[in-house]
Short mmCIF file of C-alpha atoms in Angstrom, two decimals:
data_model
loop_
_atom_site.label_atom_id
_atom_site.label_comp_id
_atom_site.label_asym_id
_atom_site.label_seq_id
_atom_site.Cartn_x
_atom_site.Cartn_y
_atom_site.Cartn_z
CA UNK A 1 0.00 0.00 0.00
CA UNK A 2 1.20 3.77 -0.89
CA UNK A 3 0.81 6.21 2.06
CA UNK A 4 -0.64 9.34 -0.25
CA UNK A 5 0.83 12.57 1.84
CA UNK A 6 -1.79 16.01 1.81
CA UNK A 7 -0.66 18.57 0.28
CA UNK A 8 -0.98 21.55 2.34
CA UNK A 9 -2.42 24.40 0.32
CA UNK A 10 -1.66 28.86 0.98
CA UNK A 11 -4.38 30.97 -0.28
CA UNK A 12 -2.66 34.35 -0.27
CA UNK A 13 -5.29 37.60 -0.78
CA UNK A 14 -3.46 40.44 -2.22
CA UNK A 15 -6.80 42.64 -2.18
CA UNK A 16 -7.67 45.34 0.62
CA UNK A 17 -11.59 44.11 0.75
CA UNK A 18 -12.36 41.47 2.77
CA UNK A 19 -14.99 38.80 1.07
CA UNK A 20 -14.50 40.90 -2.07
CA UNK A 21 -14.00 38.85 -5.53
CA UNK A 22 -10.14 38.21 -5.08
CA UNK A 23 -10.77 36.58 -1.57
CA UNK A 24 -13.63 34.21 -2.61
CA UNK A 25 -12.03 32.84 -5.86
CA UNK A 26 -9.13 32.08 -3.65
CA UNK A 27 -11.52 30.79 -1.18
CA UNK A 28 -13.71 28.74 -3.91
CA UNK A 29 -10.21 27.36 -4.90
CA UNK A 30 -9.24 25.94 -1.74
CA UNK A 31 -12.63 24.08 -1.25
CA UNK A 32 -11.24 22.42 -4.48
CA UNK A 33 -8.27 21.86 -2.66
CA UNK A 34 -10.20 20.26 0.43
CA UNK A 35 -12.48 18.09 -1.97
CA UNK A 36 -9.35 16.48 -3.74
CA UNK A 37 -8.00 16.09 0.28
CA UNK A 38 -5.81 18.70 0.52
CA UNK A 39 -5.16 20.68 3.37
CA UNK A 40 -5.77 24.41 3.56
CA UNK A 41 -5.02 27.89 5.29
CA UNK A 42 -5.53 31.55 3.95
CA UNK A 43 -3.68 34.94 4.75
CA UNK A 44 -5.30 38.51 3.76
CA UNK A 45 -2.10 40.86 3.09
CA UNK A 46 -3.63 43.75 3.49
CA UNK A 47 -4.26 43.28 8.02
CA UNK A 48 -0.74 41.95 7.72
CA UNK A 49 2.38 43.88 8.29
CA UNK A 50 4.27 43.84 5.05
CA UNK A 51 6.70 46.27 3.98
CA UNK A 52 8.06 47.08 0.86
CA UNK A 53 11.32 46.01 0.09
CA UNK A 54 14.32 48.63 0.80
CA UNK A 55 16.50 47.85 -1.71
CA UNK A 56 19.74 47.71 0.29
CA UNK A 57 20.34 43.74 -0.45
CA UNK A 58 21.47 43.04 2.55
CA UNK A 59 19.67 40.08 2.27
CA UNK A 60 22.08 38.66 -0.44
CA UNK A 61 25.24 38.50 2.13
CA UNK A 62 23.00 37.23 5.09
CA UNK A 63 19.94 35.55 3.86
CA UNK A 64 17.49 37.23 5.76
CA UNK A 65 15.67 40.41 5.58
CA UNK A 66 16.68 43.14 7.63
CA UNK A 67 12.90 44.49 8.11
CA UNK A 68 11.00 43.03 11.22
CA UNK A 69 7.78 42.12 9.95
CA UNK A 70 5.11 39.48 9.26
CA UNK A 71 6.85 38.48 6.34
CA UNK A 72 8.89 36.61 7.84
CA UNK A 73 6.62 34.12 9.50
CA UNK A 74 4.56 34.18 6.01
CA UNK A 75 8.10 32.63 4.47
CA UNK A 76 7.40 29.72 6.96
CA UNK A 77 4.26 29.03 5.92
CA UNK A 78 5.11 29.25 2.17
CA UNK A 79 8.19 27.02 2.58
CA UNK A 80 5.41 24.35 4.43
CA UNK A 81 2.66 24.23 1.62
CA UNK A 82 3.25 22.45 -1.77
CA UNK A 83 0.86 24.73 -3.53
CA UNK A 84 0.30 28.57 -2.99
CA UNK A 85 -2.82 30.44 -4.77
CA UNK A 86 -1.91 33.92 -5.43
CA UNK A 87 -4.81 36.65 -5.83
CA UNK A 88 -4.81 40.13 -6.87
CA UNK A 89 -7.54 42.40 -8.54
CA UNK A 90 -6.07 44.20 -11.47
CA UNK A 91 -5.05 48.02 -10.64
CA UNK A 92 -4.41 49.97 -13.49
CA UNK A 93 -3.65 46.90 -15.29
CA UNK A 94 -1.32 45.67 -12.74
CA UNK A 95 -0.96 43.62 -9.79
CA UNK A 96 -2.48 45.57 -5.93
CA UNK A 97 0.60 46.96 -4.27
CA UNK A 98 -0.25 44.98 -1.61
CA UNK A 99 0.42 41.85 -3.30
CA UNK A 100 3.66 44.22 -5.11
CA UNK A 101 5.16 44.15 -1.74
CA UNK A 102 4.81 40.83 -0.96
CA UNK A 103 6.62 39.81 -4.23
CA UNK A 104 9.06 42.27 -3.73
CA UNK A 105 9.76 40.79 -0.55
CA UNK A 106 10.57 37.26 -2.51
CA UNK A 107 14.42 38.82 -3.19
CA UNK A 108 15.76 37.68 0.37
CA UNK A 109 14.16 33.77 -0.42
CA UNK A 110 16.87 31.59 -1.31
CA UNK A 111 15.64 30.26 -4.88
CA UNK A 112 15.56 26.41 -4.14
CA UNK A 113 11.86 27.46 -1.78
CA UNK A 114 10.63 28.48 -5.36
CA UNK A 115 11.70 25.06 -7.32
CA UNK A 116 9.17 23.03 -8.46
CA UNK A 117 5.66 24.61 -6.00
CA UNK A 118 3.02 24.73 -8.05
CA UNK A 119 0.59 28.39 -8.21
CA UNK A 120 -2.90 28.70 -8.94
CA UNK A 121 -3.83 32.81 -9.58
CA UNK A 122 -6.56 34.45 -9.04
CA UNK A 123 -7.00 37.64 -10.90
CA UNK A 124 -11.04 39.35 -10.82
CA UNK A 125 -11.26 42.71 -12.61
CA UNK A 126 -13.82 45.63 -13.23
CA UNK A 127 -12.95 45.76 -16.44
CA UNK A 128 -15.01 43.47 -18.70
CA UNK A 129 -12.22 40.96 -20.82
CA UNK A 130 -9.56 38.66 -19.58
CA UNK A 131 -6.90 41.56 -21.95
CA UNK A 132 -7.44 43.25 -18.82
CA UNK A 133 -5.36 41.27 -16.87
CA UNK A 134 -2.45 40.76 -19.87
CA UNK A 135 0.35 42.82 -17.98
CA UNK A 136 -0.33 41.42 -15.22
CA UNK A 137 -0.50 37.21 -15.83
CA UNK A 138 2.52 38.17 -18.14
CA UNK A 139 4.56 39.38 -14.90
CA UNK A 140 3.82 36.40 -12.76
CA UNK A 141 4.94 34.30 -15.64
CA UNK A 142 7.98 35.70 -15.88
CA UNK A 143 8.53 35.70 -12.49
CA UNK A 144 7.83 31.64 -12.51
CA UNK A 145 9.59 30.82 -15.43
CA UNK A 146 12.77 32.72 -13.67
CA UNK A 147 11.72 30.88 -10.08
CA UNK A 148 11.08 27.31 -11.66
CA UNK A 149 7.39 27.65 -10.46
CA UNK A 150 4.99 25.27 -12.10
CA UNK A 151 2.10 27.36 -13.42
CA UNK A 152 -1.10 25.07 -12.43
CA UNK A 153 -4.10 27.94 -13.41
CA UNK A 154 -5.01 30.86 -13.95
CA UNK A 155 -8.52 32.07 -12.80
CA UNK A 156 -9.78 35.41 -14.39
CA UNK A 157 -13.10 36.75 -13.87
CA UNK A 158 -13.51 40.08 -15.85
CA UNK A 159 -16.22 42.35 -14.90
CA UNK A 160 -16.45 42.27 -11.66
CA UNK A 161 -15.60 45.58 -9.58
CA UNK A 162 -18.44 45.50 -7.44
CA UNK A 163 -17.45 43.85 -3.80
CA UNK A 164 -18.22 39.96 -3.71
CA UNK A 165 -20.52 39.68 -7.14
CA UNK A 166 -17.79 36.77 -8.43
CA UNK A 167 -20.53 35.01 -6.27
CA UNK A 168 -22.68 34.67 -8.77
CA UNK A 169 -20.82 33.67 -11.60
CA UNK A 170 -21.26 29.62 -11.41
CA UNK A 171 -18.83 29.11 -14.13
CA UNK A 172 -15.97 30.90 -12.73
CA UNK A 173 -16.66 29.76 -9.53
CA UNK A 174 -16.35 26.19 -10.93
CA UNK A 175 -13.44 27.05 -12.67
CA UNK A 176 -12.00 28.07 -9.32
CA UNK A 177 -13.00 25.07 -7.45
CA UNK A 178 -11.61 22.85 -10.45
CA UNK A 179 -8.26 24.25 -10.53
CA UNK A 180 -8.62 23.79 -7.02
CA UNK A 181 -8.60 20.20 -7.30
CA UNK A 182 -6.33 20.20 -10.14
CA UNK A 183 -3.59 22.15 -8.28
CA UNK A 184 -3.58 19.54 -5.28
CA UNK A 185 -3.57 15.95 -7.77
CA UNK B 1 6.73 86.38 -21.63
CA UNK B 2 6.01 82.54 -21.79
CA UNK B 3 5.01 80.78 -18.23
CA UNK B 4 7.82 78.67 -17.68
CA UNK B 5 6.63 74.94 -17.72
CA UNK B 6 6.44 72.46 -14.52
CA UNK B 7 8.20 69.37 -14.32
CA UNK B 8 7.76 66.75 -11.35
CA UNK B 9 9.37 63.89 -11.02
CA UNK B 10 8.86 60.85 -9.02
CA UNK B 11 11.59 58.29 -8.08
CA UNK B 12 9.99 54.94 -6.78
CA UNK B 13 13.18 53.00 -6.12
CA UNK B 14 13.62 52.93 -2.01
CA UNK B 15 17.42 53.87 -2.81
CA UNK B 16 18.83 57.23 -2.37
CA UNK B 17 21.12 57.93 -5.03
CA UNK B 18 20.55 55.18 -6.48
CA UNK B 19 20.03 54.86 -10.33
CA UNK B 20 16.48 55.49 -10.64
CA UNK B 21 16.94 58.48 -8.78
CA UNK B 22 20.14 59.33 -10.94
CA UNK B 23 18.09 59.22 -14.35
CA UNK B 24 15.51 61.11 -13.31
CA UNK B 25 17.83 63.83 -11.88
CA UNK B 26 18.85 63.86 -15.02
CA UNK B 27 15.66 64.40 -16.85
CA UNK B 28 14.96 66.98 -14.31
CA UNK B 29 18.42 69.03 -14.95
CA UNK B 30 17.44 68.91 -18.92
CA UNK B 31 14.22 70.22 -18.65
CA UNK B 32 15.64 73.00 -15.64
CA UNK B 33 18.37 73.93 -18.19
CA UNK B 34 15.77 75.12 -20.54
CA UNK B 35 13.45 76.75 -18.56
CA UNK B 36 11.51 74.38 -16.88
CA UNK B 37 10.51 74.69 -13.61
CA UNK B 38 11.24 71.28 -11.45
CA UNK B 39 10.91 69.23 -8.36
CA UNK B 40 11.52 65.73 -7.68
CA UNK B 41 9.34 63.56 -5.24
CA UNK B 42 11.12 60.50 -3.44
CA UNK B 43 8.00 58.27 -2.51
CA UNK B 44 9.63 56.02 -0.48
CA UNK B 45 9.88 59.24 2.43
CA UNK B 46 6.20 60.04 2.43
CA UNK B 47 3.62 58.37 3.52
CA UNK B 48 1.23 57.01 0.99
CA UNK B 49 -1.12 53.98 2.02
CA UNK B 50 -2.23 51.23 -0.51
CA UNK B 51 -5.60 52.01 -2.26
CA UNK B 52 -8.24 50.52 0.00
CA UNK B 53 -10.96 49.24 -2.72
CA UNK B 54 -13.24 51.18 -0.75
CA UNK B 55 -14.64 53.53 -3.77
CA UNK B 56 -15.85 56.06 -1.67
CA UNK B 57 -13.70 58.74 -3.62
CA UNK B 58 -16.37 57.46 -6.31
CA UNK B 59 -19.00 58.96 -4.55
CA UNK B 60 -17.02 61.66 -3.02
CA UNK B 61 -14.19 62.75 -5.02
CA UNK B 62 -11.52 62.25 -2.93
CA UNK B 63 -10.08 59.60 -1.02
CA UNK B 64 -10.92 58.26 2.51
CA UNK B 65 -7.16 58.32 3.57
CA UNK B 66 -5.81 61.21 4.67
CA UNK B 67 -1.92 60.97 3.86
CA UNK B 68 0.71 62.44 1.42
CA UNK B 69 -1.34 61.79 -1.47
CA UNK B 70 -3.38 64.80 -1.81
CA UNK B 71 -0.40 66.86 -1.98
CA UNK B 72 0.81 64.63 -5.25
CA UNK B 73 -2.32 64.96 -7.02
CA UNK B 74 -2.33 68.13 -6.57
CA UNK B 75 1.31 68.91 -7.53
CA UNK B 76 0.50 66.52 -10.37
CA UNK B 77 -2.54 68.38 -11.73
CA UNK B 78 -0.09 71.52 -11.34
CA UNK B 79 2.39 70.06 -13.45
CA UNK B 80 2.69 70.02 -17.06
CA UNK B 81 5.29 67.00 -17.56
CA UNK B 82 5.09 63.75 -15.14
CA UNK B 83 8.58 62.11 -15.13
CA UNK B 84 8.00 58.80 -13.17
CA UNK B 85 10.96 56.51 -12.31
CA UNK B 86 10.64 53.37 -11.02
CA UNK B 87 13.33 50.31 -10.98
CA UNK B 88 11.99 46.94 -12.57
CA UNK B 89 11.24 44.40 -9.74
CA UNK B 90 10.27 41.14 -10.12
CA UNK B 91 8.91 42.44 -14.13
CA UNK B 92 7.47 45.13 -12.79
CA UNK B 93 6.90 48.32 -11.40
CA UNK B 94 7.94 48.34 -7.05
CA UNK B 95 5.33 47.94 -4.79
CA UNK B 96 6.25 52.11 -3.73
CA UNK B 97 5.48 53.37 -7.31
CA UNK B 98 2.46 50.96 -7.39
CA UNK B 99 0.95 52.25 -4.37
CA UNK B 100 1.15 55.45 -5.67
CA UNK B 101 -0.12 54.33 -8.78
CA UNK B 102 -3.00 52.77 -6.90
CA UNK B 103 -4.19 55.78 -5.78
CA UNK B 104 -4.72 57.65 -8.84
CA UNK B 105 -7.55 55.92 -8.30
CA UNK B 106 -8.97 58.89 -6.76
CA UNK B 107 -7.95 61.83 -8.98
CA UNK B 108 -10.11 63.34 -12.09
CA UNK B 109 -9.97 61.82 -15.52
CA UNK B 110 -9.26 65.31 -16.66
CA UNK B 111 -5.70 65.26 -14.74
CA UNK B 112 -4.44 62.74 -17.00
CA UNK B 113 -5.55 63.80 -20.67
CA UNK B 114 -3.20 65.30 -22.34
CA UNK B 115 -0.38 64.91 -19.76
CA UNK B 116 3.23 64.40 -21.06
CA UNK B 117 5.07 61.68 -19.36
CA UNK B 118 8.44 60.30 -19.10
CA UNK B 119 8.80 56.91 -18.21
CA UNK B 120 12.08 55.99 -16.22
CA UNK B 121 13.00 52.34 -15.77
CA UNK B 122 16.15 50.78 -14.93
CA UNK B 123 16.99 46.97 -14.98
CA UNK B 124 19.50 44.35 -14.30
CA UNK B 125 19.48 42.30 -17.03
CA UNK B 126 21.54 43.04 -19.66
CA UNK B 127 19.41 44.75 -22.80
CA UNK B 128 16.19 45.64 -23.15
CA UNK B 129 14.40 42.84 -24.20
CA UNK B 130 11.31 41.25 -23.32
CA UNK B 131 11.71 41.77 -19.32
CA UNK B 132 10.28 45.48 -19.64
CA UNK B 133 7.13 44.65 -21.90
CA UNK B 134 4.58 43.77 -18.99
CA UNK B 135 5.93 47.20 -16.93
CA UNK B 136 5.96 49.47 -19.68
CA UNK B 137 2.41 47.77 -21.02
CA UNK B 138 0.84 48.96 -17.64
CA UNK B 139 2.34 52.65 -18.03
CA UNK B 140 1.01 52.43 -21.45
CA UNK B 141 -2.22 51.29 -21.03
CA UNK B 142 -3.01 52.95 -18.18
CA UNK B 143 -1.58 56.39 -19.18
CA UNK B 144 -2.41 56.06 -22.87
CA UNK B 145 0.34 55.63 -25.38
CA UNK B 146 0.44 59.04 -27.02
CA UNK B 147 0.72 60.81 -23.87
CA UNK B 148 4.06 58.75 -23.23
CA UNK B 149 6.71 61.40 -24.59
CA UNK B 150 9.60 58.88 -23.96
CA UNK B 151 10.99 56.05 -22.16
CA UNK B 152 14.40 56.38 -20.42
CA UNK B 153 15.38 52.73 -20.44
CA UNK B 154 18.85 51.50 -18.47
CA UNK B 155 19.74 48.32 -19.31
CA UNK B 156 22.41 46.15 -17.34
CA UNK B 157 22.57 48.30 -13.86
CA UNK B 158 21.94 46.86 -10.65
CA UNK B 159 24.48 48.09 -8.07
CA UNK B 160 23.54 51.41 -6.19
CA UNK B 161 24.76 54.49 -8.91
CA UNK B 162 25.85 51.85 -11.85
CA UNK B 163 24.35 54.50 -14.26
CA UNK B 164 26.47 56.86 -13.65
CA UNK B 165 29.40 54.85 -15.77
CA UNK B 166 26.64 54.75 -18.65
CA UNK B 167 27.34 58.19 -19.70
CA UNK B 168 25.49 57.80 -22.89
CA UNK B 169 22.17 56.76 -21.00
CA UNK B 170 22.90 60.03 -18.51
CA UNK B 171 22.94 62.20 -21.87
CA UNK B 172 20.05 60.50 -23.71
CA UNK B 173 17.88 61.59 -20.25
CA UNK B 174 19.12 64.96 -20.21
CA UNK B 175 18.27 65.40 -23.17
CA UNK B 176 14.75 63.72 -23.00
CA UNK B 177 14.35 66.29 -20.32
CA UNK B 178 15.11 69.12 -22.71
CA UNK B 179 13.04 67.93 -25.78
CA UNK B 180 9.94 67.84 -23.50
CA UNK B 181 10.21 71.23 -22.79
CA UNK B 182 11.30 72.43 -26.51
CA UNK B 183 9.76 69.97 -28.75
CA UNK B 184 5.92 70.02 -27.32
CA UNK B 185 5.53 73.50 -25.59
#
């Protein structure tokens, strides 16, 4: 008999509103996660304590960040889950700088943490087609192709600026709760 | 007698003298040297929160937070020529220029048409290839392409003040400062 092992799945919210459209795709995605058996936990950037990077590399001769801050303890957390689900509304056609800083922050994260996890995103938008979000997807891939990141999904749900009304939108939400599953087989 | 123009630049790197700051300097001295009246804004000093989704400056005109931001939009609807500088992290803009970004949220359409703007954006890797096409879509897109007077691109500096050994990237911003004065007033 093979012992299957959990994987333990991040949901990181890079949006400032609470229950808005970012934080329930990333929520509909980790129910996926829980119905394939996965394991689950969620952090909201925007009530944590995450400053932008101060470009003075110290990090590069010591390994650690300099700053004192949640980010830290959100390292640990990424270094224990096999999959993390990044979300982020599109701002001007770019990623929240809440979610900004948190990537930022990725400079003082030795590069072997980065091999081989696997990312769902979650991108909502006001504006009304997925080109929207073009700048933005197009970043993150760069960012994984340099990281060796395995790209599982990418969930975009144009037109929707108004807090939480993703709800309603059974096909994206079943998109969500697919990739969910797919990201944790 | 001609009102002398305003220039305002912004430097979104978190290093002093470093070569975001250096360029736009630089931009600044060109457009000075011909009349132009400048000032240069270091973001990383003031105090500028991340956009809060609320959209109550949608109802109200102005936003809920009450930080260093109205001054910029203020300065910025004062100015005639927006020079903004920003480093490329992680493909894109740093999470201090996007926070500022963010909250342009808040400001009038009519502050943005027409604007001239000079994009500043230095980079590590060695020419300027692909890595700037997601950062410089956003400033496009966002900004609208015809309003973009130029793009001060640095390829191949990463240590604090490389650019000043790229003397030919020094003079092509100078003089980007001084053909926004002469060429469009």
């Amino acid at each position: 008999m093979r012992l299957k092992i959990s994987k333990h799945v991040l949901g990181i919210v890079g949006s400032p509103r609470r229950q808005g459209n970012t934080d329930l795709l990333v929520e509909e995605i980790l129910r996926g996660v829980k119905d394939a058996g996965g394991t689950t936990s969620k952090v909201l950037l925007d009530v944590m304590d995450i400053r932008p990077c101060k470009g003075c590399f110290a990090c590069e001769k010591t390994g650690v960040c300099v700053q004192n801050d949640d980010m830290a303890e959100l390292i640990e957390q990424m270094k224990a889950s096999q999959v993390w689900v990044l979300g982020t509304p599109i701002y001007w056609w770019g990623p929240s700088a809440q979610i900004k800083a948190f990537i930022d922050r990725w400079v003082s994260i030795s590069r072997e943490h980065f091999r081989g996890k696997r990312v769902v995103l979650a991108i909502p938008m006001g504006g009304g087609a997925e080109s929207y979000a073009r700048h933005t997807v197009g970043m993150f891939r760069d960012i994984f192709d340099y990281l060796g990141i395995q790209h599982i999904a990418t969930v975009l749900a144009p037109g929707f600026g108004r807090k939480g009304e993703v709800k309603t939108a059974h096909s994206i939400m079943e998109e969500a709760r697919q990739a969910g599953k797919k990201a944790t087989a | 007698m001609i009102k002398s123009q305003r220039v305002i630049g912004f430097v979104g790197s978190p290093r002093r003298n470093g070569n975001t700051e250096i360029l736009v300097d630089e931009v600044l001295a060109g457009a000075q040297e011909v009349g132009a009246q400048v000032e240069k804004i270091q973001l990383t000093h003031l105090n500028i929160g991340p956009c809060r989704g609320c959209g109550s400056c949608k109802r109200t005109g102005k936003c809920a937070q009450d930080d260093d931001m109205a001054v910029l939009l203020e300065k910025m609807t004062e100015s005639h020529v927006w020079v903004f500088g920003t480093p490329l992290y992680w493909w894109g803009p740093t999470a201090q220029f996007k926070a500022f970004m963010d909250r342009w949220y808040s400001a009038e359409g009519s502050m943005f048409q027409g604007q001239r703007v000079i994009l500043v954006i230095p980079f590590a890797a060695g020419s300027a290839s692909e890595g700037i096409r997601h950062i410089v879509g956003m400033f496009e897109t966002s900004l609208g392409k015809r309003n973009i007077f130029a793009t001060v691109l640095a390829p191949g500096v990463y240590s604090l003040g490389a650019v000043r050994r790229h003397t030919e990237v020094l003079e092509r911003a100078r003089q980007t400062g001084r053909d926004v004065i002469q060429i469009s007033s």
